Short mmCIF file of C-alpha atoms in Angstrom, two decimals:
data_model
loop_
_atom_site.label_atom_id
_atom_site.label_comp_id
_atom_site.label_asym_id
_atom_site.label_seq_id
_atom_site.Cartn_x
_atom_site.Cartn_y
_atom_site.Cartn_z
CA MET W 1 -115.90 75.28 224.78
CA SER W 2 -112.72 77.30 224.97
CA GLN W 3 -110.02 75.85 227.18
CA PRO W 4 -109.20 76.37 229.95
CA ALA W 5 -111.90 78.04 232.09
CA ASN W 6 -111.08 81.35 233.74
CA PRO W 7 -109.31 80.88 237.12
CA PRO W 8 -109.00 83.66 239.68
CA ALA W 9 -105.20 83.41 239.89
CA ALA W 10 -103.15 86.07 238.12
CA ALA W 11 -101.21 84.12 235.48
CA VAL W 12 -100.72 84.08 231.72
CA ARG W 13 -103.32 81.88 230.09
CA HIS W 14 -103.96 80.60 226.61
CA LEU W 15 -107.48 80.16 225.24
CA THR W 16 -108.15 78.06 222.15
CA VAL W 17 -111.12 79.18 220.05
CA ASP W 18 -113.60 76.39 219.41
CA GLU W 19 -115.78 75.91 216.33
CA GLU W 20 -118.88 77.47 217.90
CA SER W 21 -117.02 80.67 218.75
CA ALA W 22 -115.61 81.14 215.24
CA GLY W 23 -116.65 84.43 213.67
CA GLN W 24 -117.18 86.32 216.94
CA ARG W 25 -115.52 89.67 217.50
CA LEU W 26 -112.52 89.38 219.80
CA ASP W 27 -113.95 91.79 222.37
CA ASN W 28 -117.25 89.92 222.61
CA PHE W 29 -115.44 86.59 222.86
CA LEU W 30 -113.22 87.79 225.71
CA ILE W 31 -116.05 89.51 227.61
CA ARG W 32 -117.90 86.20 227.69
CA GLU W 33 -114.83 84.13 228.53
CA LEU W 34 -113.35 86.42 231.19
CA LYS W 35 -116.34 86.50 233.48
CA GLY W 36 -115.95 89.01 236.29
CA VAL W 37 -113.41 91.14 234.40
CA PRO W 38 -114.72 94.68 233.70
CA LYS W 39 -115.27 95.49 230.02
CA SER W 40 -112.99 98.51 230.35
CA HIS W 41 -110.14 96.24 231.41
CA VAL W 42 -110.80 93.82 228.55
CA TYR W 43 -110.48 96.69 226.05
CA ARG W 44 -107.38 97.99 227.82
CA ILE W 45 -105.45 94.72 227.48
CA ILE W 46 -106.48 94.45 223.82
CA ARG W 47 -105.36 98.00 223.00
CA SER W 48 -102.08 97.58 224.84
CA GLY W 49 -101.18 94.53 222.76
CA GLU W 50 -101.09 92.25 225.80
CA VAL W 51 -103.67 90.01 224.14
CA ARG W 52 -102.07 88.07 221.29
CA ARG W 53 -103.64 85.85 218.66
CA ASN W 54 -101.30 83.13 217.37
CA LYS W 55 -98.45 85.27 218.79
CA GLY W 56 -99.48 88.35 216.80
CA ARG W 57 -101.30 91.57 217.71
CA VAL W 58 -105.06 91.68 217.31
CA SER W 59 -107.78 94.35 217.41
CA ALA W 60 -111.03 94.39 219.34
CA ASP W 61 -113.14 94.13 216.16
CA ASP W 62 -111.12 91.30 214.59
CA ARG W 63 -113.04 88.03 214.17
CA VAL W 64 -111.64 84.95 215.87
CA GLU W 65 -111.40 81.66 213.99
CA THR W 66 -111.50 78.00 215.01
CA GLY W 67 -108.14 76.94 216.44
CA ASP W 68 -106.87 80.45 217.15
CA VAL W 69 -104.75 80.53 220.31
CA LEU W 70 -105.22 83.68 222.36
CA ARG W 71 -102.65 84.74 224.94
CA ILE W 72 -104.32 86.40 227.92
CA PRO W 73 -102.05 88.43 230.26
CA PRO W 74 -102.20 88.04 234.05
CA ILE W 75 -105.46 89.52 235.30
CA ARG W 76 -106.01 90.05 238.98
CA LEU W 77 -109.69 90.18 239.79
CA SER W 78 -111.04 92.56 242.40
CA ALA W 79 -111.61 91.27 245.90
CA GLN W 80 -115.37 91.55 245.28
CA VAL W 81 -115.21 89.35 242.18
CA GLU W 82 -112.95 86.81 243.88
CA ALA W 83 -115.37 86.66 246.80
CA LYS W 84 -118.18 85.86 244.36
CA GLN W 85 -116.14 83.04 242.87
CA LEU W 86 -115.42 81.64 246.32
CA ASN W 87 -119.05 82.08 247.40
CA PRO W 88 -121.08 81.30 244.28
CA ALA W 89 -124.80 81.73 243.86
CA PRO W 90 -126.98 79.00 245.36
CA PRO W 91 -128.14 76.51 242.72
CA ARG W 92 -131.72 76.91 241.60
CA GLN W 93 -133.80 75.48 238.80
CA PHE W 94 -136.68 77.41 237.26
CA PRO W 95 -139.82 76.12 235.52
CA VAL W 96 -138.89 75.10 231.97
CA VAL W 97 -141.36 76.00 229.21
CA PHE W 98 -139.23 74.68 226.33
CA GLU W 99 -135.82 73.06 226.02
CA ASP W 100 -133.70 71.35 223.40
CA GLU W 101 -129.97 71.06 222.73
CA SER W 102 -129.61 74.70 221.63
CA PHE W 103 -131.63 76.81 224.09
CA LEU W 104 -134.26 76.77 226.79
CA ALA W 105 -137.11 79.03 227.81
CA ILE W 106 -137.92 79.37 231.49
CA ASP W 107 -140.78 80.99 233.37
CA LYS W 108 -139.02 83.55 235.56
CA PRO W 109 -140.79 84.44 238.80
CA ALA W 110 -141.23 88.06 239.82
CA GLY W 111 -138.71 89.44 242.31
CA VAL W 112 -135.70 87.65 240.83
CA ALA W 113 -133.11 89.57 238.81
CA VAL W 114 -131.94 87.95 235.58
CA HIS W 115 -128.27 88.49 236.54
CA GLY W 116 -126.13 89.88 239.33
CA GLY W 117 -125.12 93.54 239.50
CA SER W 118 -126.47 96.91 240.71
CA GLY W 119 -126.67 95.74 244.30
CA VAL W 120 -127.82 92.20 243.44
CA SER W 121 -125.27 89.48 244.21
CA PHE W 122 -126.70 86.94 241.79
CA GLY W 123 -129.65 86.32 239.53
CA VAL W 124 -131.29 83.67 237.37
CA ILE W 125 -128.30 82.97 235.17
CA GLU W 126 -125.81 82.55 238.02
CA GLN W 127 -128.19 80.24 239.88
CA MET W 128 -128.85 78.12 236.82
CA ARG W 129 -125.14 77.73 236.09
CA GLN W 130 -124.69 76.38 239.60
CA ALA W 131 -127.71 74.08 239.23
CA ARG W 132 -126.43 72.73 235.88
CA PRO W 133 -122.66 72.31 236.33
CA GLU W 134 -122.56 69.94 233.35
CA ALA W 135 -123.78 72.64 230.94
CA ARG W 136 -121.06 73.79 228.58
CA LEU W 137 -122.67 77.20 228.20
CA LEU W 138 -125.63 79.08 229.61
CA GLU W 139 -126.08 82.70 228.48
CA LEU W 140 -128.99 85.12 228.67
CA VAL W 141 -130.48 85.89 225.26
CA HIS W 142 -132.40 88.95 226.53
CA ARG W 143 -133.54 90.48 229.83
CA LEU W 144 -136.62 91.07 231.93
CA ASP W 145 -137.11 93.60 234.71
CA ARG W 146 -136.68 92.10 238.16
CA GLU W 147 -140.36 92.56 239.06
CA THR W 148 -141.62 91.19 235.73
CA SER W 149 -142.44 87.50 235.49
CA GLY W 150 -142.58 85.22 232.47
CA LEU W 151 -140.66 83.95 229.47
CA LEU W 152 -136.88 84.28 229.52
CA LEU W 153 -134.61 82.64 226.91
CA ILE W 154 -131.23 81.13 227.78
CA ALA W 155 -128.85 79.87 225.10
CA LYS W 156 -126.96 76.59 225.50
CA LYS W 157 -124.76 77.11 222.45
CA LYS W 158 -122.98 80.20 221.19
CA SER W 159 -124.42 79.70 217.71
CA ALA W 160 -127.92 79.72 219.19
CA LEU W 161 -127.10 82.79 221.29
CA LYS W 162 -126.05 84.74 218.21
CA ALA W 163 -129.00 83.59 216.11
CA LEU W 164 -131.55 84.43 218.80
CA GLN W 165 -129.98 87.79 219.66
CA ASP W 166 -129.97 88.65 215.96
CA GLN W 167 -133.71 87.98 215.87
CA PHE W 168 -134.31 90.27 218.84
CA ARG W 169 -132.08 92.98 217.41
CA GLU W 170 -133.75 92.83 213.98
CA ARG W 171 -137.19 92.85 215.66
CA GLU W 172 -138.09 89.50 214.14
CA THR W 173 -139.56 88.16 217.39
CA GLY W 174 -143.01 88.86 218.78
CA LYS W 175 -142.88 89.60 222.53
CA THR W 176 -146.31 90.00 224.12
CA TYR W 177 -146.94 90.81 227.77
CA LEU W 178 -150.07 90.81 229.90
CA ALA W 179 -150.47 94.01 231.91
CA LEU W 180 -153.25 95.03 234.27
CA VAL W 181 -153.77 98.79 234.19
CA LYS W 182 -155.81 101.38 236.01
CA GLY W 183 -159.09 102.48 234.44
CA THR W 184 -160.76 101.77 231.11
CA TRP W 185 -158.21 101.58 228.32
CA PRO W 186 -159.69 103.12 225.15
CA ALA W 187 -160.04 100.32 222.59
CA ARG W 188 -159.13 102.73 219.78
CA LEU W 189 -155.70 103.40 221.30
CA LYS W 190 -153.68 100.59 219.76
CA VAL W 191 -150.26 102.09 218.96
CA LEU W 192 -147.98 104.06 221.31
CA ASP W 193 -145.17 105.57 219.25
CA GLN W 194 -143.28 107.86 221.61
CA PRO W 195 -139.52 108.25 222.10
CA LEU W 196 -138.08 107.48 225.52
CA HIS W 197 -135.30 109.22 227.41
CA LYS W 198 -133.20 107.67 230.19
CA TYR W 199 -132.12 109.74 233.17
CA LEU W 200 -130.89 109.31 236.74
CA LEU W 201 -132.45 110.36 240.02
CA ALA W 202 -130.36 112.19 242.64
CA ASP W 203 -129.54 108.87 244.29
CA GLY W 204 -128.32 107.40 241.00
CA GLU W 205 -131.36 105.23 240.34
CA ARG W 206 -132.26 104.87 236.67
CA ARG W 207 -135.56 106.20 235.32
CA VAL W 208 -137.16 106.60 231.89
CA LYS W 209 -139.64 109.17 230.59
CA VAL W 210 -141.46 109.97 227.35
CA THR W 211 -139.71 112.77 225.50
CA THR W 212 -140.19 114.84 222.36
CA LYS W 213 -139.52 113.70 218.81
CA ASP W 214 -136.70 116.25 218.49
CA ASP W 215 -134.83 115.10 221.62
CA PRO W 216 -131.38 113.99 220.38
CA ASP W 217 -131.21 111.48 223.25
CA GLY W 218 -134.70 110.13 222.64
CA MET W 219 -134.92 106.45 221.67
CA HIS W 220 -137.53 105.39 219.11
CA SER W 221 -140.04 103.22 220.98
CA VAL W 222 -143.20 101.51 219.71
CA THR W 223 -145.72 99.59 221.83
CA LEU W 224 -148.84 97.85 220.48
CA VAL W 225 -151.83 97.49 222.80
CA LYS W 226 -154.93 95.25 222.63
CA VAL W 227 -157.68 95.06 225.24
CA ALA W 228 -157.95 91.51 226.60
CA ALA W 229 -160.55 91.96 229.35
CA ARG W 230 -162.31 94.51 231.50
CA ILE W 231 -161.81 93.77 235.21
CA PRO W 232 -164.31 95.18 237.73
CA ALA W 233 -162.79 96.80 240.80
CA PRO W 234 -163.13 95.00 244.13
CA ALA W 235 -165.88 96.60 246.22
CA ALA W 236 -163.33 98.01 248.68
CA LEU W 237 -161.60 99.89 245.83
CA ALA W 238 -164.66 101.18 244.01
CA SER W 239 -164.00 104.80 244.99
CA LEU W 240 -160.40 104.66 243.76
CA LEU W 241 -161.30 102.67 240.64
CA PRO W 242 -164.67 103.94 239.40
CA GLU W 243 -163.82 102.62 235.91
CA GLY W 244 -162.29 99.39 237.16
CA LEU W 245 -159.17 97.88 235.60
CA THR W 246 -158.19 96.68 232.12
CA LEU W 247 -156.15 93.62 231.22
CA LEU W 248 -154.02 94.36 228.16
CA GLU W 249 -152.03 92.32 225.68
CA VAL W 250 -148.97 94.48 225.04
CA THR W 251 -146.53 93.73 222.21
CA ILE W 252 -143.28 95.65 222.04
CA LYS W 253 -141.70 96.39 218.68
CA THR W 254 -138.65 97.93 220.38
CA GLY W 255 -137.05 96.64 223.57
CA ARG W 256 -136.32 99.78 225.58
CA THR W 257 -135.75 99.89 229.33
CA HIS W 258 -139.10 100.10 231.19
CA GLN W 259 -140.81 100.72 227.83
CA ILE W 260 -144.19 99.18 228.63
CA ARG W 261 -144.35 100.69 232.11
CA VAL W 262 -143.56 104.21 230.91
CA HIS W 263 -145.75 104.14 227.81
CA LEU W 264 -148.81 102.89 229.69
CA SER W 265 -148.30 105.31 232.59
CA HIS W 266 -147.85 108.24 230.22
CA ALA W 267 -151.15 107.29 228.56
CA GLY W 268 -152.85 107.74 231.93
CA HIS W 269 -153.23 104.02 232.69
CA PRO W 270 -150.32 102.94 234.93
CA ILE W 271 -149.72 99.26 235.60
CA ALA W 272 -151.23 97.97 238.83
CA GLY W 273 -148.51 97.55 241.44
CA ASP W 274 -145.81 99.45 239.52
CA ASP W 275 -143.65 101.04 242.24
CA LYS W 276 -141.73 103.30 239.84
CA TYR W 277 -144.25 104.73 237.40
CA GLY W 278 -147.57 103.74 238.99
CA ASP W 279 -150.32 105.29 241.09
CA PHE W 280 -148.78 104.94 244.54
CA GLU W 281 -151.97 105.42 246.57
CA LEU W 282 -153.75 102.87 244.39
CA ASN W 283 -150.82 100.48 244.82
CA ARG W 284 -151.14 100.67 248.59
CA GLN W 285 -154.82 99.81 248.39
CA LEU W 286 -154.19 97.02 245.89
CA THR W 287 -151.63 95.50 248.25
CA ARG W 288 -154.22 95.44 251.01
CA ALA W 289 -156.64 93.81 248.58
CA GLY W 290 -154.15 91.05 247.80
CA LEU W 291 -152.10 92.22 244.78
CA LYS W 292 -148.58 92.02 246.20
CA ARG W 293 -146.58 92.71 243.02
CA MET W 294 -146.66 94.52 239.69
CA PHE W 295 -149.02 92.88 237.19
CA LEU W 296 -146.68 92.63 234.21
CA HIS W 297 -146.07 89.18 232.79
CA ALA W 298 -144.05 88.14 229.70
CA TRP W 299 -146.77 85.89 228.36
CA ARG W 300 -146.10 84.95 224.74
CA LEU W 301 -143.04 84.81 222.52
CA ARG W 302 -143.05 84.09 218.80
CA LEU W 303 -139.69 83.34 217.22
CA SER W 304 -137.83 81.18 214.73
CA HIS W 305 -135.86 78.21 216.03
CA PRO W 306 -132.17 79.20 215.94
CA VAL W 307 -131.16 75.92 214.24
CA THR W 308 -134.12 74.66 212.20
CA GLY W 309 -135.67 78.03 211.42
CA GLY W 310 -139.10 76.62 212.25
CA ALA W 311 -141.74 78.86 213.80
CA LEU W 312 -142.17 78.60 217.57
CA GLU W 313 -144.81 80.08 219.85
CA LEU W 314 -144.12 79.83 223.57
CA HIS W 315 -146.47 80.69 226.44
CA ALA W 316 -145.95 81.20 230.17
CA GLU W 317 -149.13 80.83 232.16
CA ILE W 318 -150.25 83.65 234.42
CA PRO W 319 -148.70 83.02 237.87
CA ASP W 320 -150.93 81.95 240.72
CA GLU W 321 -150.54 85.26 242.59
CA LEU W 322 -151.96 87.17 239.59
CA GLN W 323 -154.79 84.77 238.76
CA PRO W 324 -157.41 86.47 240.99
CA TRP W 325 -156.85 89.69 239.00
CA SER W 326 -156.77 88.17 235.50
CA GLY W 327 -160.49 88.04 234.72
CA GLY W 328 -160.38 84.29 234.18
CA ARG W 329 -157.42 84.35 231.80
CA THR W 330 -154.81 81.63 232.37
CA GLY W 331 -152.17 82.53 229.80
CA LYS W 332 -152.31 79.13 228.11
CA GLY W 333 -152.72 80.78 224.74
CA ASP W 334 -156.16 82.21 225.44
#
């Protein structure tokens, strides 16, 4: 681990690059080390020459090496960031699906953000760092929407973080979700290959929509769908759900924001309980019938171990609150 840790006081510091950090770009190294410092400020102090490596100038895309000594200029954190450091997130452990010396996989509950920001003071990663003060490093490998439950990977070593993120970036992992959708999903519809476009509502909230192939801002997005079970509608919802519900296994080949939710909704089968892209009247009735959250669960993850290269398949069981709507599925690999 680089020494010393980042204190809130505005003073010149010197960070020594350890063996695990060797080969990282300078900007990425500093963004991880200077927690709470805006990225724009990190780039500003690099461009200005205030950051020095072994007393010489250095560029953002230069790779750091073991033993490099980096001079960091005085950085005064904002009052908001200092308040967070003085009032850290409450410690919390989460159910562990897999763990070894390089990374762990947890089963994230719905309703918990993976990290602080955008109006959220703290999330999974901040709580876990407080719960595991002895951990040298805990970093998110990827993300899940706040209302999505299931498998979330956290790296314990920088080498594992890079190896796992490379797998996600190169689409070498298999991420499969369970989603309960409105109506009868047509079994023949197995591939959704539609570009997605991000936009903002008037109040600044982020949204995503399917766009045309010629949209220059469209992001290539591919979702694979398999019918897992047909779920009859509760008697009280028969008029709203004449075709019942369908439980789907959904595998994403690209990891776009809200990809599954938008693709399924655009196909005419929104996810049950989705408060952004769903059927809002149906959601109200589902809530009364006992479904209190969106039925989207990160169920299975296939990957290569970041150290050994061996094949891994991880599962997160369907949470108790979704079990009555799962058609008997448990998520144990069934």
